[in-house]
Each structure stands twice: as structure tokens, then as C-alpha cells.
Amino acid sequence: MTSRDGYLWTPDQGLKAGIPCIGRIQPPTKLNGPSPCVYDVIVVGAGYCGLTVLRDISLAGLRVLLLEGRDRIGGRSWSSNIDGYPFEMGGTWIHWGQAHVWREIMRYQMQDKIEISMDFSSGVNQYLQASPKGTQRFSHEEEYAIMDSGLQKLFNIDGQWGKRVMPFPHSASFTREALAYDRMSVADRIRNIEDSLTLNERRGIEAWVLVCSGGTLETVSFLEVLHWWALSGYSYEGCIEYLAKYKFKDGQSSFAMHFFQEALATNNLDYVFDCPVVSVKDTGNTATVTARDGQKFEGKRIVSTIPLNVLNSVVFDPPLRKGKKRAADTGHVNQIVKVHAEVSNKDLRSYTGISYPHNPLYIAFGDGTTQAANTHIVSFGGQHLHFHPEEDIPVTIKALQGLVPMDIETLVFHNWSKDEFARGAWFFPGPRLLSDHLFDMRAREGNIYFANSDWALGWRSFIDGAIEEGTRTALVLRNDLMNSLMLDSKLT
Amino acid sequence: MTSRDGYLWTPDQGLKAGIPCIGRIQPPTKLNGPSPCVYDVIVVGAGYCGLTVLRDISLAGLRVLLLEGRDRIGGRSWSSNIDGYPFEMGGTWIHWGQAHVWREIMRYQMQDKIEISMDFSSGVNQYLQASPKGTQRFSHEEEYAIMDSGLQKLFNIDGQWGKRVMPFPHSASFTREALAYDRMSVADRIRNIEDSLTLNERRGIEAWVLVCSGGTLETVSFLEVLHWWALSGYSYEGCIEYLAKYKFKDGQSSFAMHFFQEALATNNLDYVFDCPVVSVKDTGNTATVTARDGQKFEGKRIVSTIPLNVLNSVVFDPPLRKGKKRAADTGHVNQIVKVHAEVSNKDLRSYTGISYPHNPLYIAFGDGTTQAANTHIVSFGGQHLHFHPEEDIPVTIKALQGLVPMDIETLVFHNWSKDEFARGAWFFPGPRLLSDHLFDMRAREGNIYFANSDWALGWRSFIDGAIEEGTRTALVLRNDLMNSLMLDSKLT
């Protein structure tokens, strides 16, 4: 099946909007169950967080309605199988040290459906560092040494590689020192250490921060980059392991479908896809969600999994608390551009490279081999030299060629910046957003719960964080509804 | 409340069997619910695996009966709060990279209830290596260097620190090379590398293997030690992080109680403690469990969480499949001896040490500070020079003094070797047990499921593995029962 989302370009066919997705749900509406006037829970959004909530809640025997603006599950994380090869449109890599996602992978017995992105066994087997002055070639061992040394300088703020400042990376009880780093941008931090960095280290770590954050050095909180480092085991070795190494053999929509299908099997789930929400009105006893087409749905509780950058697109009545509103007004800074290229150059399978600071795509590497035995290159740009790949394909191709010369057969991408349900990619905060508003973003308001990877505690911004938030919310919500049921039965 | 389990010794009071446990359940029986003739599921055993099964299954609306031989929950993992300080009787350390346990910790919002075992900020701050020739003193940095170097020699079997041989540590699809290492004991492996080891490295890594396994060098499979190494991120740094650093501030029974209480709140759980099971008879439609006191209980499905080393204490009818029976006949080798000492020597808070190969307790370190401002030393022995601490307290004290001189105020321990429901501590296999019987141990037989950390895929032998197994089993079981319900309704 084909989703409206995403773009495919080939030299012969040109640009086409909409690409295959096994997470496309058809027909888009199921309201067949014993139709209640009032659902126990209405979940808005079918990303991993929403999927986790609706699965856990429907398993617990409560009646759930899912409303989703898109035609597919997965939200900002989905894969498109094109000619038998899965391209990851947003979100890709997972690791068994990410508790929530790995627990689900093992629960669904998918632990043998994982593969390794990179393959340095043949081909160019080099790290190419392109800069305005030309391209330097390094072995991957040299690449490792440059990055390891550079990142240690960036993060060794306490003589313990950050462990003293951030000893528990899943805690929101930040140390005072940690909070100070939230007032600092990465640009500020780099200014403090720039005398100690070689030029190659500096280019390497700056490009690395940009690809982690999708922001610019000036717009990104140093605390959150440090958080990623801490989560990754306080080492570059860990960053490789956790951030860009292991992925789903069959694409991650194969994983997301398990959640949806498990929930469906309970017979407690109704859903409406293609159903963007415009307002949520909390009347005290229940809450009403109004869709763009005017349909209204009533639930005892609502779970909004709407991402921070589009929270303002929905009208809440009563209005959101000030802190949450301010967080939504500020938003996060991640405007990642992720472009997949299928190329005929087999030797690029073992390529990694950066092209910085002059090129709109600044990091890329060989990520797989397609059924046609071509190489799959995944490349990233972002807020720094931001562009929209579909608007000018020659510009996009030039940005790819600016990384390494390649013979392109196919381009695949999703423009997250223009996506009306995302307005950006995974959450990445500017300075002060977390210190000022993390608890605001997480706070329940009346009958409305707010759950999203954007404000998870651990692997915030990751699939793992989405499942963390869904898991937390489902448990609290179930206890809340059970208590209110008990209260009801005492009152009657 | 006080459990029958465990021992406490003080100079004044002498030896006392039975120590406090918040996981003691009183009254021991709850059969008050709407009493079915046939439970949906009977869970035998209230360790973490059984607790996870009964929680997930009762949440799904099925009627569950728990039968437990002990007077408390937790199985081989429980804590005793003595004078306001939690001593961990079996199982202690957890890490956020252990997916199943960490998912539950965050789900119960306990992520800020974790603390760090070691504290090197003051006191002796040394690593003492005692051998028959006397004691050498090292800084902790020197300790790290010895262990790091020694373990790299032990595990760098492929030039990639084991990553090529065991690329996916949660997979049971072992590579051929990995299987070869299951035919090798640790003694075999050390013979292969002994020329490259310094004497200090050799003592360090041998004592380390003994404390991981509770076996002897000759009785332990090298594959499983390699598995621990792979799970710990293929580094000594990772081994420190994962294996002995982070623990529950309030003791882990505070964690286990969440599972039990959540299940209880569903009103779908009945239980009988102090109720050892002697036989399980599968009649095809249902199965009957008989307790030592003659009581019989009937369930559509049984989940046996009985550990491998005591599986033969229960009569199964029909008998267990040959491979499972053979695995139970073989058993695992872990006969760990874990002795806690509360000592008045404040300077030992920062002590770590080994005393090997001559001393019955061969590894110890400062693990906390009690309410009385004494130091808590945790020490380990095992199959190598095995002894029973309660049988001769002076011998036990001598073994502690053989590590480092200390002024003992209290001893606390649980003799796992004599425990009729365990006959050993956490699972550790001899050569070939995993290759020959891992799938046998995991296999369902008729209406009986077998779930235990002993045969988990990932963190086998850990709390994490117990929850992994409970999670897997609950999902498969629920689908099984739902399908059979659907079948029933089609047939009638």
C-alpha cells in the first residue's frame, strides 16, 4: 500500500509524492465495535507513543479510539519498502541498551530481525572529509581517532567524561552543574575548547552535533547533546553503537505493526485515520475532540501525542497552562533533512563522510545494499544551510555529489519541515527549554494527558523515548480510570 | 515482617535464622475471589519471572493463581532491611542498559531510586590483592588497568573483542565460532593465553570469572562468560557499569512489590504462599498442580518458573521431554556464597579486593554505609573452596578477615546451596549445556510453560532475564488462551 507521505525520485520517472508503506491502514476507519457514546480513552496520534498507549490500554480492557491525521501508523518514524528494500524515512537505529524499544523487540521475538548498517569489508573503505579547501581521505581507524579525541574534548567537562555532571542519564533531577550547561549552546561550549581542537576534530564534532540535533551550533542546548553522550555510555564507541549501527532488517514499520495488531486483536480499539484534530475541549467529566471535518468524539480521557512543534495547531479549551504554551511557542530546533540515495557505485558501501561547513548535506554513509545490488547511501542535512529536497532536485543531487561522487538511480525522502503533523524531525531543544519547561510539557491537564518522545526522560527524541512515554502514560491512565470507576461505584 | 529465609549473626545474639523482608506476604493465602474450579493460569513461583507473568496475565483479565513455596516474593532475588539498611540477599545490581528491568523501573517511576554501590571519595581507597604470598596494594586506577588488560586478553578472541564471534548478545542464533567456545571451559581458555598474562592479571580475571559464575574454572562454559562480556558492551568499563554498580536505594524487594501489588489490584490474582509444589499432571484439557500438603489446583495452563537445579524435585506427568530432563539432571554450576558484613571500619568504604586462590571468600568491596554509619562490605565465594557460612561462623569470619582485616558487627547471608527451592544461585552453565539444551529448557510441553531467567536469551541469570522470560511467556500465553477461547466458542 502507498502512503501520501514521502517522495520518490528517479531520472526516468521524475519526482513522485507518496511512497509504499506497510503501515498504511485501509480502510481508514473502524468504528464497528459496540459503539460507546463515550470512549474510555481517545488517543490522538499513532506514532510509537500513541501505539504503546492504545495497545496497553486496550489490553487492559478499556475502550480506545485512535484519531490520526495521516493515512499510516508510525508518526515521525516509518519505513518504505521500495523494490523489496526498506528505506527508513525517520528514525532508524535502535540498540538493546535502549530499554523500552528493546523490551518490545524481544517481546515480539524480533531480536533476530536486526542487522548492522555499516559494512567495511570491501570497497573504498574510507572516511572522506570534504571542506571548502578540498577532500581529505582517512581510514575508518583514523576517522575513529579523530572523532574519539574530538568528542572527548567536547564532553570531558568534569574529568570523568561527564559522569559526575550527569550520573543518571534517565533522571530529570539534573545536577546544578548540568543545569548550567542548559544555558549554553554548543557554539558556546566549542568556543571554550577551540584552542584544544584540531581543525579535523572540530569539523568532525561540529558536523556530528548538527546531525544529532538538526539545528545549528548556536541554536542547540549543550545539555541535550551531553545527554545523548551520557545515554550512549559516555564514549564515542557507545555513540556508534547506540546512534547509527543496528536497524530492522525489514524496516521499522514491520515493528510498529505489531503494536497496532496486538491492540486490534483485543477488539477494544476503534480508529479513524486521515482525521486531523483541530480542537480538544475538556468539560470536566469528559472531553470532546473535534476533527477537521467536523466530526466530534467524546472520551473520559484524552491522550495527546501531538509533537511540540505542532501543539499550537490544536485549540485546547481550557487553554494549555502557560509553561506548556510557552514551550510550544518556542518549539524545538530540529529541521533535519534526510535523503536516501540508491547509487550504482558498489564500492561506496564502505564509505563514510562529511562535507562541512559548506554543503547542505553534511554527513552520509553506506547503509545497505538493495535488491538490485546497488548501494544505499543515507545522508543528512538540517537547519544549517537548510533546504527542501523536493523543491529543486538538481540542488539535492548537487548536495549529494558534494559529499562523494555517486551515480544516483533513486532518491527517497520525507520532508519533515513541511510536514503539517511534525514541523520538524525528532525533538532537539535550544538552550533553557528543558530547564524551563520539561515538567510543563509532561504535565497532565484535567482529562488530557500529554505523551510524546519530545519530553521523555531517557532516550528523549528516540523511538525508545516514545515507548517510554506511552508506557508511563498507559499505567498512570489506567490507575486513574480504575480509581474513578471505583469512585463512581461508591457514589451510585 | 520476617521471612524464614536468610541468616543474621551478631557477636551478642549469635546466629539467627530468618530475617526481615518487606516482600513477606501475610496472610499467606488469598482464595477469596470469585472462586473458579479452573484457573486460566497457575503460576508456580514468585520470583521476578513469575511476578511478571502473573502481573501481565492478570492485567489482561485472566484469572491467575500463584503458588509459592516460600513465605515471600522475589525467589532468588530479595533484600532484607535490617536497622533501616537494605542488604541484598541475591541479585543486587541493575543497569539502564538492561532493557526489561529498566523498562519496569521507569514504568514504576523508580528511576530516581537508584544509587551507586562504590564510593572512592575517602578512606583506604585501595584495591588489595591477597594471595598465599601476601597482600599487594594498588590504587583503583591500577586495579582498572590490571583487570582491563587481563579481560581483553581473555575475550579478544577475534581481534574485535568478541564482537565478530558474538555480534548480537540477545540472540540464541549462535555463530559457529561461538558454539565452539561452549565446548571449552574457562580453564581451557586460560591455558591458551596463559603465556600472555601477568600473574596479577591472571589472579584478577580468575577471581572475576569465579564471582560471575559461582563455579570453578573447570566447570564453567567459556561461551557464557563471553556472553556476559558481550552484554556488558565488550569492555571492562562496561562490566563495571552493568554488573556491580547501580542498585536500589531501598532494596530490590521495594521493586518486586510493585509487580505483586499491581497484579493484586486487578482482583484477578489468588495466591497461596508456603505452598511447595510436588507434582504437575497435564490431562490435555487442563492441568492439575498438587502441593506438598495434598491440596490440588486446576488450571487451563501452568507456568512453571521452577529453577533448573530444582526442576527434578517436581514430578511431571507426562514426564518432561528428554532434553529438558537431561538439562535438569546436569543442572548449572553456580554455588555462590554471598556474605554481607557490617563493619565499624569506616575507611573500608572505598576498599575493593580479592583473596585468591587460597581463601573461601575471594572478592569483596565496600558497598554502602549503614544507618549506624558503619561500612557495608559485600563478599563472594562459590564452588571453588565452597563452604556453608552458617555451619561455622568462625570459619566465615576468618574468610572475611582473609580479604582485609575488619571489625565485624553483623553478618547477613542466605545459603543458596542449601535452599530447597534453588539449590544454587543464578544460573551458570557448564560446557555444552547451552548448545545442547537451551531450546529444550525453553520449550513448552502441552499445557505447561517453562519460564525462568535460567534460560532467558539476553541477560540470562539476571533479574532482567527473569522479566524477559515473564514478558515473553505472558504474551504467548495470552494469545494461546485467546485462540483457545475462540476455538471453544466456535465448537459450541
Short mmCIF file of C-alpha atoms in Angstrom, two decimals, chain B residues 93 117-118 120 124 126-130 140 143 204 207-208 211 236 244 337-341 343 348-356 359-368 375-381 396 399-406:
data_model
loop_
_atom_site.label_atom_id
_atom_site.label_comp_id
_atom_site.label_asym_id
_atom_site.label_seq_id
_atom_site.Cartn_x
_atom_site.Cartn_y
_atom_site.Cartn_z
CA TRP B 93 22.83 -4.61 40.58
CA SER B 117 27.46 0.94 45.20
CA MET B 118 31.04 2.11 45.38
CA PHE B 120 36.04 6.02 46.34
CA VAL B 124 41.71 3.45 52.20
CA GLN B 126 42.71 0.81 47.54
CA TYR B 127 42.50 -2.49 45.75
CA LEU B 128 44.04 -5.22 47.91
CA GLN B 129 45.14 -8.35 46.16
CA ALA B 130 45.75 -11.06 48.76
CA HIS B 140 41.85 1.77 41.89
CA GLU B 143 43.19 -2.17 39.59
CA GLY B 204 42.26 -10.85 38.83
CA ALA B 207 38.63 -14.41 40.63
CA TRP B 208 36.35 -12.34 38.38
CA VAL B 211 32.44 -14.47 41.13
CA TYR B 236 35.79 -3.93 31.37
CA ALA B 244 28.17 -4.23 40.13
CA VAL B 337 28.38 -17.79 48.68
CA LYS B 338 27.48 -14.14 49.32
CA VAL B 339 28.20 -12.79 52.78
CA HIS B 340 27.40 -9.28 53.93
CA ALA B 341 29.40 -7.83 56.78
CA VAL B 343 31.95 -3.44 59.93
CA LEU B 348 36.86 0.35 54.13
CA ARG B 349 34.01 2.12 52.31
CA SER B 350 36.45 2.65 49.42
CA TYR B 351 38.06 -0.79 49.63
CA THR B 352 37.95 -3.37 46.87
CA GLY B 353 39.89 -6.59 46.93
CA ILE B 354 40.44 -10.18 46.04
CA SER B 355 41.90 -13.01 48.06
CA TYR B 356 42.66 -15.83 45.70
CA ASN B 359 40.58 -18.02 50.52
CA PRO B 360 36.95 -19.28 50.57
CA LEU B 361 35.69 -15.70 50.01
CA TYR B 362 37.61 -14.35 47.07
CA ILE B 363 36.11 -10.98 46.13
CA ALA B 364 34.75 -8.16 48.29
CA PHE B 365 34.21 -4.42 48.28
CA GLY B 366 32.64 -1.57 50.22
CA ASP B 367 29.00 -1.47 49.13
CA GLY B 368 27.39 1.16 51.35
CA THR B 375 30.61 0.20 56.40
CA HIS B 376 28.78 -2.48 54.48
CA ILE B 377 31.16 -4.98 52.89
CA VAL B 378 29.78 -7.44 50.38
CA SER B 379 31.88 -10.57 49.78
CA PHE B 380 31.64 -13.57 47.48
CA GLY B 381 32.83 -17.15 47.34
CA THR B 396 33.18 -17.41 57.82
CA ALA B 399 37.36 -15.94 55.34
CA LEU B 400 36.32 -12.29 55.63
CA GLN B 401 39.48 -11.40 57.56
CA GLY B 402 41.38 -13.20 54.82
CA LEU B 403 40.23 -10.47 52.46
CA VAL B 404 41.08 -7.48 54.64
CA PRO B 405 41.16 -7.02 58.41
CA MET B 406 37.77 -5.77 59.61
#
